[in-house]
Short mmCIF file of C-alpha atoms in Angstrom, two decimals:
data_model
loop_
_atom_site.label_atom_id
_atom_site.label_comp_id
_atom_site.label_asym_id
_atom_site.label_seq_id
_atom_site.Cartn_x
_atom_site.Cartn_y
_atom_site.Cartn_z
CA MET A 1 -105.64 17.45 33.24
CA ALA A 2 -102.12 18.13 34.52
CA VAL A 3 -100.81 15.52 36.94
CA THR A 4 -99.95 16.82 40.37
CA ILE A 5 -96.69 16.58 42.26
CA ASP A 6 -95.96 18.38 45.51
CA ASP A 7 -93.41 21.06 44.65
CA ALA A 8 -92.75 21.84 48.30
CA VAL A 9 -91.76 18.24 49.06
CA VAL A 10 -89.52 18.04 46.00
CA ASP A 11 -87.97 21.42 46.78
CA ALA A 12 -87.24 20.26 50.32
CA LEU A 13 -84.63 17.87 48.91
CA ALA A 14 -82.41 20.94 48.48
CA GLU A 15 -82.40 21.39 52.26
CA GLN A 16 -80.92 17.97 52.96
CA VAL A 17 -77.46 18.07 54.49
CA LEU A 18 -74.63 16.43 52.59
CA THR A 19 -72.58 13.86 54.49
CA PRO A 20 -69.93 11.17 53.88
CA ALA A 21 -72.86 8.83 53.19
CA ASP A 22 -73.25 10.62 49.84
CA LYS A 23 -70.97 8.55 47.64
CA SER A 24 -68.02 10.46 46.15
CA ALA A 25 -69.23 13.84 47.40
CA PRO A 26 -66.25 16.04 48.36
CA PRO A 27 -65.49 16.59 52.06
CA ALA A 28 -65.89 20.32 51.43
CA ALA A 29 -69.61 19.66 50.91
CA TRP A 30 -70.18 17.74 54.14
CA GLY A 31 -72.31 19.56 56.68
CA ARG A 32 -73.79 21.91 54.07
CA THR A 33 -77.24 21.68 52.54
CA VAL A 34 -77.56 20.98 48.84
CA ARG A 35 -78.71 24.57 48.35
CA GLU A 36 -75.74 25.99 50.24
CA TYR A 37 -73.29 23.81 48.36
CA LEU A 38 -74.65 24.70 44.92
CA ALA A 39 -74.57 28.40 45.76
CA GLY A 40 -70.79 28.21 45.55
CA ALA A 41 -70.90 27.24 41.83
CA PRO A 42 -68.82 24.08 42.42
CA ARG A 43 -66.85 22.37 39.69
CA LEU A 44 -66.82 18.68 38.89
CA ASP A 45 -63.06 18.35 39.37
CA ARG A 46 -63.60 18.76 43.12
CA TRP A 47 -65.60 15.52 43.30
CA GLN A 48 -64.07 12.15 44.04
CA THR A 49 -64.00 9.14 41.76
CA PRO A 50 -65.66 6.89 40.81
CA LEU A 51 -68.62 9.04 39.82
CA LEU A 52 -71.83 9.07 37.81
CA THR A 53 -73.01 12.38 36.34
CA LEU A 54 -76.01 13.70 34.45
CA ASP A 55 -75.79 16.25 31.65
CA ARG A 56 -78.41 19.00 32.13
CA ALA A 57 -78.64 20.08 28.50
CA ARG A 58 -78.98 16.55 27.18
CA LEU A 59 -81.62 15.66 29.78
CA ALA A 60 -83.69 18.67 28.78
CA ALA A 61 -83.33 17.93 25.07
CA ASN A 62 -84.32 14.28 25.52
CA ARG A 63 -87.31 15.24 27.68
CA ASP A 64 -88.58 17.79 25.17
CA LEU A 65 -88.00 15.56 22.15
CA MET A 66 -90.09 12.72 23.61
CA ALA A 67 -92.83 15.07 24.77
CA GLU A 68 -93.12 16.53 21.29
CA TRP A 69 -92.85 13.15 19.55
CA THR A 70 -95.61 11.50 21.59
CA ALA A 71 -97.90 14.51 21.24
CA ALA A 72 -97.46 14.47 17.46
CA ALA A 73 -98.19 10.73 17.43
CA GLY A 74 -101.45 11.15 19.34
CA VAL A 75 -100.38 9.14 22.39
CA VAL A 76 -99.51 10.10 25.96
CA LEU A 77 -96.43 9.36 28.02
CA ALA A 78 -96.29 7.76 31.46
CA PRO A 79 -92.52 7.48 31.90
CA HIS A 80 -91.31 4.56 33.96
CA GLY A 81 -90.17 6.20 37.17
CA LYS A 82 -88.38 3.09 38.42
CA THR A 83 -85.63 3.86 35.90
CA THR A 84 -84.40 6.83 37.94
CA MET A 85 -86.39 6.75 41.20
CA ALA A 86 -85.68 10.49 41.27
CA PRO A 87 -88.65 12.75 42.11
CA GLN A 88 -86.76 15.79 40.80
CA LEU A 89 -86.64 14.17 37.37
CA TRP A 90 -90.24 12.96 37.62
CA ARG A 91 -91.30 16.56 38.20
CA ALA A 92 -89.48 17.69 35.08
CA GLN A 93 -91.22 14.98 33.07
CA LEU A 94 -94.64 15.89 34.45
CA ARG A 95 -94.06 19.57 33.77
CA ALA A 96 -93.23 18.62 30.18
CA GLY A 97 -96.68 17.05 29.85
CA ALA A 98 -96.31 13.45 31.05
CA TRP A 99 -99.74 11.89 31.69
CA ALA A 100 -98.62 9.82 34.70
CA ILE A 101 -95.60 8.23 36.33
CA THR A 102 -95.20 4.47 35.93
CA LEU A 103 -93.79 2.36 38.76
CA ALA A 104 -93.28 -1.34 39.40
CA THR A 105 -93.92 -2.06 43.10
CA ALA A 106 -96.28 -0.93 45.83
CA TRP A 107 -93.39 0.63 47.73
CA GLN A 108 -92.35 2.67 44.70
CA ALA A 109 -95.94 3.88 44.34
CA GLN A 110 -96.01 4.80 48.03
CA LEU A 111 -92.82 6.82 47.61
CA ALA A 112 -94.32 8.63 44.62
CA ARG A 113 -97.42 9.45 46.63
CA SER A 114 -95.24 10.88 49.40
CA PHE A 115 -94.07 13.36 46.77
CA GLY A 116 -97.64 14.06 45.72
CA VAL A 117 -97.74 12.25 42.36
CA GLY A 118 -101.42 12.23 41.44
CA ARG A 119 -101.61 9.54 38.76
CA ILE A 120 -99.63 6.29 38.87
CA VAL A 121 -99.50 3.32 36.52
CA LEU A 122 -98.32 0.31 38.52
CA ALA A 123 -97.10 -1.90 35.68
CA ASN A 124 -97.39 -5.07 37.70
CA ALA A 125 -99.85 -7.22 39.57
CA LEU A 126 -100.60 -5.75 42.99
CA LEU A 127 -100.93 -8.80 45.22
CA ASP A 128 -98.95 -7.90 48.30
CA PRO A 129 -101.64 -7.65 51.01
CA VAL A 130 -100.07 -4.64 52.71
CA GLY A 131 -99.54 -2.82 49.43
CA LEU A 132 -103.02 -3.61 48.15
CA ALA A 133 -104.62 -2.43 51.40
CA TRP A 134 -102.59 0.79 51.14
CA ALA A 135 -103.80 1.34 47.56
CA ALA A 136 -107.41 0.94 48.64
CA ALA A 137 -106.97 3.27 51.62
CA GLU A 138 -105.15 5.91 49.58
CA SER A 139 -107.85 5.82 46.90
CA ALA A 140 -110.50 6.28 49.59
CA ARG A 141 -108.53 9.12 51.21
CA ASP A 142 -108.06 11.12 48.01
CA ALA A 143 -110.80 10.91 45.41
CA ASP A 144 -108.57 12.65 42.85
CA PHE A 145 -105.80 10.04 43.06
CA GLU A 146 -105.66 7.61 40.13
CA LEU A 147 -103.87 4.27 40.42
CA TYR A 148 -103.83 1.65 37.68
CA CYS A 149 -102.49 -1.86 38.22
CA TRP A 150 -102.44 -5.11 36.22
CA ALA A 151 -103.81 -8.64 36.36
CA ASP A 152 -102.90 -11.51 34.03
CA SER A 153 -104.99 -14.38 35.42
CA VAL A 154 -108.34 -15.11 36.97
CA ALA A 155 -106.46 -16.33 40.04
CA THR A 156 -104.89 -12.88 40.38
CA VAL A 157 -108.29 -11.21 40.28
CA GLU A 158 -109.73 -13.65 42.81
CA LEU A 159 -106.84 -13.09 45.19
CA MET A 160 -107.17 -9.30 44.91
CA ASP A 161 -110.86 -9.65 45.74
CA THR A 162 -110.06 -11.83 48.75
CA ILE A 163 -107.49 -9.39 50.11
CA LEU A 164 -109.72 -6.37 49.57
CA ARG A 165 -112.62 -8.07 51.32
CA ASP A 166 -110.96 -7.30 54.66
CA THR A 167 -110.27 -3.63 53.89
CA PRO A 168 -112.61 -0.69 54.54
CA ALA A 169 -114.86 0.38 51.70
CA SER A 170 -113.04 2.29 48.97
CA PRO A 171 -113.51 3.18 45.31
CA ARG A 172 -113.01 0.30 42.89
CA LEU A 173 -109.37 -0.17 41.97
CA ARG A 174 -108.60 0.32 38.27
CA VAL A 175 -107.12 -2.82 36.75
CA LEU A 176 -105.70 -3.46 33.28
CA VAL A 177 -105.67 -6.89 31.72
CA GLU A 178 -102.04 -7.74 31.02
CA LEU A 179 -101.43 -9.58 27.77
CA GLY A 180 -98.14 -11.40 27.34
CA GLY A 181 -96.53 -13.34 24.56
CA PRO A 182 -94.67 -16.63 23.98
CA ASP A 183 -91.37 -16.70 25.88
CA GLY A 184 -92.19 -13.27 27.28
CA ARG A 185 -92.46 -12.14 30.86
CA THR A 186 -95.78 -11.95 32.73
CA GLY A 187 -99.12 -11.61 30.96
CA ALA A 188 -101.95 -13.88 29.80
CA ARG A 189 -100.60 -15.96 26.95
CA THR A 190 -103.76 -16.11 24.82
CA GLY A 191 -106.66 -13.86 23.94
CA THR A 192 -109.04 -16.38 25.47
CA GLU A 193 -107.22 -16.22 28.80
CA ALA A 194 -107.09 -12.42 28.65
CA ARG A 195 -110.83 -12.16 27.99
CA ALA A 196 -111.47 -14.42 30.98
CA VAL A 197 -109.40 -12.08 33.14
CA ALA A 198 -111.41 -9.12 31.86
CA ALA A 199 -114.66 -10.94 32.69
CA ALA A 200 -113.44 -11.69 36.21
CA ILE A 201 -112.53 -8.03 36.76
CA GLY A 202 -115.91 -6.98 35.42
CA ALA A 203 -117.68 -9.33 37.83
CA SER A 204 -115.76 -8.05 40.85
CA GLN A 205 -117.37 -5.69 43.36
CA ARG A 206 -113.99 -4.16 44.24
CA LEU A 207 -112.24 -3.80 40.88
CA SER A 208 -112.94 -1.95 37.66
CA LEU A 209 -111.76 -2.91 34.17
CA ALA A 210 -109.66 0.06 33.02
CA GLY A 211 -107.94 -1.20 29.88
CA VAL A 212 -105.27 -3.54 28.56
CA GLY A 213 -101.50 -3.38 28.75
CA GLY A 214 -98.26 -5.24 28.37
CA TYR A 215 -94.57 -5.09 27.62
CA GLU A 216 -93.28 -5.70 24.13
CA GLY A 217 -89.62 -5.25 25.09
CA ALA A 218 -89.46 -8.76 26.57
CA LEU A 219 -90.12 -10.34 23.17
CA ALA A 220 -87.10 -9.00 21.26
CA HIS A 221 -83.78 -7.33 21.91
CA ASP A 222 -82.66 -6.27 18.47
CA ARG A 223 -83.84 -4.78 15.17
CA GLY A 224 -83.65 -8.02 13.24
CA ARG A 225 -86.58 -9.11 11.07
CA ALA A 226 -87.73 -11.79 13.51
CA GLY A 227 -87.57 -9.47 16.49
CA VAL A 228 -89.49 -6.67 14.81
CA ALA A 229 -92.09 -9.17 13.57
CA ALA A 230 -92.53 -10.55 17.09
CA VAL A 231 -93.06 -7.08 18.52
CA ARG A 232 -95.49 -6.08 15.78
CA GLY A 233 -97.46 -9.30 16.17
CA TYR A 234 -97.72 -8.84 19.91
CA LEU A 235 -98.83 -5.21 19.66
CA GLY A 236 -101.42 -6.24 17.07
CA SER A 237 -102.79 -8.81 19.52
CA LEU A 238 -102.96 -6.14 22.22
CA ALA A 239 -104.95 -3.90 19.88
CA THR A 240 -107.28 -6.76 18.97
CA LEU A 241 -107.93 -7.57 22.62
CA HIS A 242 -108.86 -3.98 23.39
CA THR A 243 -111.10 -3.72 20.33
CA GLU A 244 -112.92 -6.92 21.27
CA LEU A 245 -113.47 -5.82 24.87
CA ALA A 246 -114.71 -2.42 23.73
CA ALA A 247 -117.12 -3.96 21.20
CA ALA A 248 -118.46 -6.29 23.89
CA GLY A 249 -119.19 -3.37 26.23
CA ALA A 250 -116.77 -4.72 28.83
CA TYR A 251 -115.50 -1.31 29.91
CA PRO A 252 -117.61 0.63 32.42
CA GLY A 253 -116.16 3.89 31.14
CA SER A 254 -113.11 5.12 29.28
CA ALA A 255 -110.06 2.88 28.89
CA ILE A 256 -106.34 2.97 28.38
CA VAL A 257 -104.09 0.81 26.23
CA SER A 258 -100.50 0.76 27.41
CA ALA A 259 -97.20 -0.59 26.10
CA GLY A 260 -93.52 -0.02 26.90
CA GLY A 261 -92.00 2.09 24.17
CA SER A 262 -88.34 2.53 25.07
CA ALA A 263 -86.84 0.24 22.43
CA TYR A 264 -89.64 0.16 19.84
CA PRO A 265 -91.65 3.37 20.27
CA GLU A 266 -92.47 3.75 16.57
CA LEU A 267 -93.89 0.21 16.44
CA VAL A 268 -96.10 0.93 19.46
CA VAL A 269 -97.42 4.04 17.74
CA ALA A 270 -97.91 2.26 14.41
CA GLU A 271 -99.97 -0.52 15.98
CA LEU A 272 -101.80 1.25 18.82
CA ALA A 273 -102.20 4.98 18.13
CA ARG A 274 -105.26 4.36 15.95
CA LEU A 275 -107.12 3.05 19.02
CA ALA A 276 -107.40 6.61 20.30
CA ASP A 277 -110.04 7.12 17.57
CA LEU A 278 -112.12 4.10 18.56
CA ASP A 279 -115.83 4.95 18.46
CA SER A 280 -117.03 2.35 20.96
CA VAL A 281 -115.04 3.62 23.97
CA ALA A 282 -112.88 6.67 24.72
CA THR A 283 -109.34 5.32 24.65
CA THR A 284 -106.02 6.80 25.77
CA VAL A 285 -102.89 5.15 24.37
CA VAL A 286 -100.13 5.28 26.99
CA LEU A 287 -96.42 4.72 26.38
CA ARG A 288 -94.42 3.84 29.49
CA SER A 289 -90.99 4.63 28.05
CA GLY A 290 -88.46 4.79 30.86
CA ALA A 291 -85.04 5.01 29.23
CA TYR A 292 -85.60 7.98 26.92
CA LEU A 293 -84.86 10.73 29.47
CA VAL A 294 -81.33 9.58 30.24
CA HIS A 295 -80.84 7.33 27.19
CA ASP A 296 -77.38 5.69 26.98
CA ASP A 297 -74.33 4.94 24.86
CA GLY A 298 -75.08 1.22 24.66
CA PHE A 299 -78.23 -0.87 24.28
CA TYR A 300 -80.77 1.93 23.81
CA ALA A 301 -78.45 3.95 21.60
CA GLY A 302 -78.26 0.94 19.33
CA ILE A 303 -81.94 -0.02 19.23
CA SER A 304 -83.99 3.18 19.59
CA PRO A 305 -85.08 4.76 16.29
CA LEU A 306 -84.92 8.17 18.00
CA THR A 307 -81.19 8.10 18.70
CA ALA A 308 -78.99 10.88 17.33
CA PRO A 309 -77.65 11.27 14.67
CA ALA A 310 -80.21 9.01 12.95
CA VAL A 311 -82.77 11.56 14.11
CA ASP A 312 -81.80 15.22 14.31
CA PRO A 313 -82.22 16.31 16.98
CA GLY A 314 -82.25 12.88 18.53
CA LEU A 315 -81.85 11.24 21.89
CA ARG A 316 -78.33 11.42 23.32
CA SER A 317 -76.89 9.84 26.43
CA ALA A 318 -77.20 12.18 29.39
CA MET A 319 -75.21 9.98 31.79
CA HIS A 320 -71.48 9.37 32.04
CA GLY A 321 -69.20 7.47 34.32
CA TRP A 322 -65.93 8.93 35.53
CA ALA A 323 -63.06 6.83 36.88
CA ARG A 324 -59.39 7.45 37.59
CA VAL A 325 -56.41 5.41 36.46
CA VAL A 326 -54.91 3.92 39.61
CA SER A 327 -52.49 1.43 38.04
CA ARG A 328 -50.60 0.72 34.81
CA PRO A 329 -49.26 -2.74 35.74
CA GLU A 330 -48.71 -3.79 32.12
CA PRO A 331 -47.83 -1.75 28.99
CA GLU A 332 -51.30 -2.10 27.47
CA LEU A 333 -53.41 -2.24 30.63
CA ALA A 334 -54.82 0.42 32.92
CA LEU A 335 -56.87 -0.24 36.02
CA LEU A 336 -59.60 2.28 36.85
CA ASP A 337 -61.09 2.90 40.27
CA GLY A 338 -64.70 2.20 39.23
CA GLY A 339 -66.32 -1.20 38.87
CA ARG A 340 -69.54 -3.17 39.24
CA ARG A 341 -70.48 -1.30 42.42
CA ASP A 342 -70.45 1.93 40.43
CA PHE A 343 -71.39 1.37 36.79
CA PRO A 344 -73.91 -0.81 34.91
CA TYR A 345 -72.68 -3.92 33.14
CA ASP A 346 -75.76 -6.09 32.52
CA SER A 347 -76.40 -4.65 29.03
CA GLY A 348 -72.81 -4.01 28.00
CA LEU A 349 -69.57 -2.90 29.61
CA PRO A 350 -68.65 0.78 29.92
CA VAL A 351 -66.95 2.32 26.89
CA PRO A 352 -64.01 4.72 27.28
CA GLN A 353 -64.73 8.02 25.54
CA GLN A 354 -61.95 10.38 26.50
CA VAL A 355 -59.03 10.83 28.88
CA ILE A 356 -58.62 14.02 30.90
CA GLY A 357 -54.89 14.48 31.33
CA GLY A 358 -53.92 12.09 28.58
CA SER A 359 -54.89 10.71 25.18
CA LEU A 360 -57.18 7.77 24.44
CA PRO A 361 -55.55 5.44 21.90
CA ALA A 362 -57.56 3.87 19.09
CA GLY A 363 -58.98 0.49 20.07
CA ALA A 364 -59.07 1.21 23.79
CA HIS A 365 -61.79 -0.86 25.45
CA ILE A 366 -62.87 -2.25 28.80
CA THR A 367 -62.77 -6.03 29.02
CA ALA A 368 -63.98 -6.69 32.56
CA LEU A 369 -65.22 -5.15 35.80
CA ASN A 370 -64.42 -6.22 39.33
CA ASP A 371 -66.32 -4.80 42.29
CA GLN A 372 -64.16 -1.66 42.39
CA HIS A 373 -61.95 -1.85 39.29
CA ALA A 374 -62.30 -1.71 35.52
CA PHE A 375 -59.77 -3.33 33.17
CA LEU A 376 -59.01 -0.85 30.40
CA ARG A 377 -57.06 -2.44 27.55
CA LEU A 378 -54.88 -0.02 25.57
CA PRO A 379 -53.53 -1.57 22.36
CA GLY A 380 -50.29 0.11 21.35
CA ALA A 381 -50.53 2.79 24.04
CA ALA A 382 -47.56 4.63 25.47
CA PRO A 383 -47.41 5.23 29.25
CA ALA A 384 -47.95 8.94 28.67
CA ASP A 385 -51.20 8.34 26.78
CA VAL A 386 -53.14 7.19 29.84
CA PRO A 387 -50.95 7.99 32.83
CA VAL A 388 -51.62 7.02 36.42
CA GLY A 389 -53.90 9.64 37.92
CA SER A 390 -55.62 10.60 34.65
CA LEU A 391 -59.41 10.71 34.50
CA VAL A 392 -61.41 8.61 32.03
CA ARG A 393 -64.94 9.47 30.92
CA LEU A 394 -67.06 6.41 30.23
CA GLY A 395 -70.12 5.85 28.10
CA LEU A 396 -72.62 3.58 29.86
CA SER A 397 -75.38 1.17 28.86
CA HIS A 398 -78.76 0.80 30.63
CA PRO A 399 -79.85 3.71 32.83
CA CYS A 400 -81.90 1.48 35.16
CA THR A 401 -78.82 -0.27 36.51
CA ALA A 402 -76.74 2.90 36.52
CA PHE A 403 -79.04 4.88 38.80
CA ASP A 404 -79.59 2.14 41.36
CA LYS A 405 -75.92 2.32 42.37
CA TRP A 406 -76.11 5.99 43.36
CA ARG A 407 -78.14 7.85 46.00
CA LEU A 408 -76.91 11.29 44.94
CA ILE A 409 -75.93 12.17 41.38
CA PRO A 410 -74.34 15.49 40.39
CA MET A 411 -75.89 17.17 37.38
CA ILE A 412 -73.37 19.14 35.32
CA ASP A 413 -73.91 21.86 32.77
CA ASP A 414 -72.02 20.14 29.94
CA ALA A 415 -70.11 16.84 29.99
CA ASP A 416 -68.14 17.88 26.90
CA VAL A 417 -66.39 20.93 28.35
CA ALA A 418 -63.04 20.75 30.08
CA ASP A 419 -64.23 21.85 33.52
CA PRO A 420 -67.97 21.22 33.96
CA ARG A 421 -69.93 23.08 36.62
CA VAL A 422 -72.17 21.16 39.03
CA VAL A 423 -75.61 22.76 38.68
CA ASP A 424 -77.78 20.38 40.72
CA LEU A 425 -77.69 17.26 42.85
CA ILE A 426 -80.28 14.60 42.04
CA ARG A 427 -81.45 12.46 44.95
CA THR A 428 -82.54 8.89 44.17
CA PHE A 429 -84.57 6.44 46.29
CA PHE A 430 -83.64 2.78 45.94
#
């Protein structure tokens, strides 16, 4: 069944008026609605720097590639919406066949519901009393709404029961047992603990055991033998837990098995896809990949097996930073007007890709970011190569910490052409 989203609410974002509060938007746009501004076919060179942009063609290609890849693998996709917090992009993912939208906090889920998202995976324990009461009330208000959350301890289940005891009657909340791993993030650390959590959910009058889930990305950060082995071992344990619960009749109905899938999607499929054919309980295998839509030129480009050109067509970064040279205080140094307030740096510094109005010398690299400046080192460069006032396009790493610095992001038709056209404005909610 297709997942709902309220088109009218999403479309209404085009009626919002642009103001100086929209970072780097040109003064010519202020006082006009998004729709009015886009009607003038604006060009990117009219925007101020620093700037983050999205590439429309690459976004569409990444979206379609992942939709086709997961369908061929026999799994479904519940993209992690916290990566972008952009309902316009969520809608595109849902229209491409996404099974649900994944989120991380009660507030994020509430925002998604305000845009009409009909199925949400909350990949976290839901213990905030206000948020949990909202989830119960929303489930009672709309019988078609599906919300899945996690629990990794008996204490979590008991606390959820206690909180829900004071709320009006509502349908049972769907809860997945979260399995973790040594040195990982949250999640029960052993199968014995996980089975105890499942038993506690099953005994609850307010909760319903809906499956098992976890996050393999916390256990490794590279493609080395040890990292791959750790991820495979963890996913195998997740499969075993689900098989044991199914064989024991622990599920009151169908179930889902969910893992991350941004860095190691092929391992998730190799270890979990077979569970969709389990005879004892109808099982849906759900990938929560968040980074694939935007991808990057850093961490995910280096670790994902679906990155172009290793795969053709493959995932390509659909985001770029743009910053202007504001100083050449030393022969081999340029200072750009974008820094930590503008671009991600937690998974690698920005990488210079080209200079508009100059020439990027071999070996050029960024060595540090201040709040509003980037230090671009230029070995052997002449002043004319990267002159003051020239524009530098940057490759970025980690879409999650790129998007959260921007409330409005221009989408351009093609980041590789000399004068891109702005074709949409993507509103984020952080």
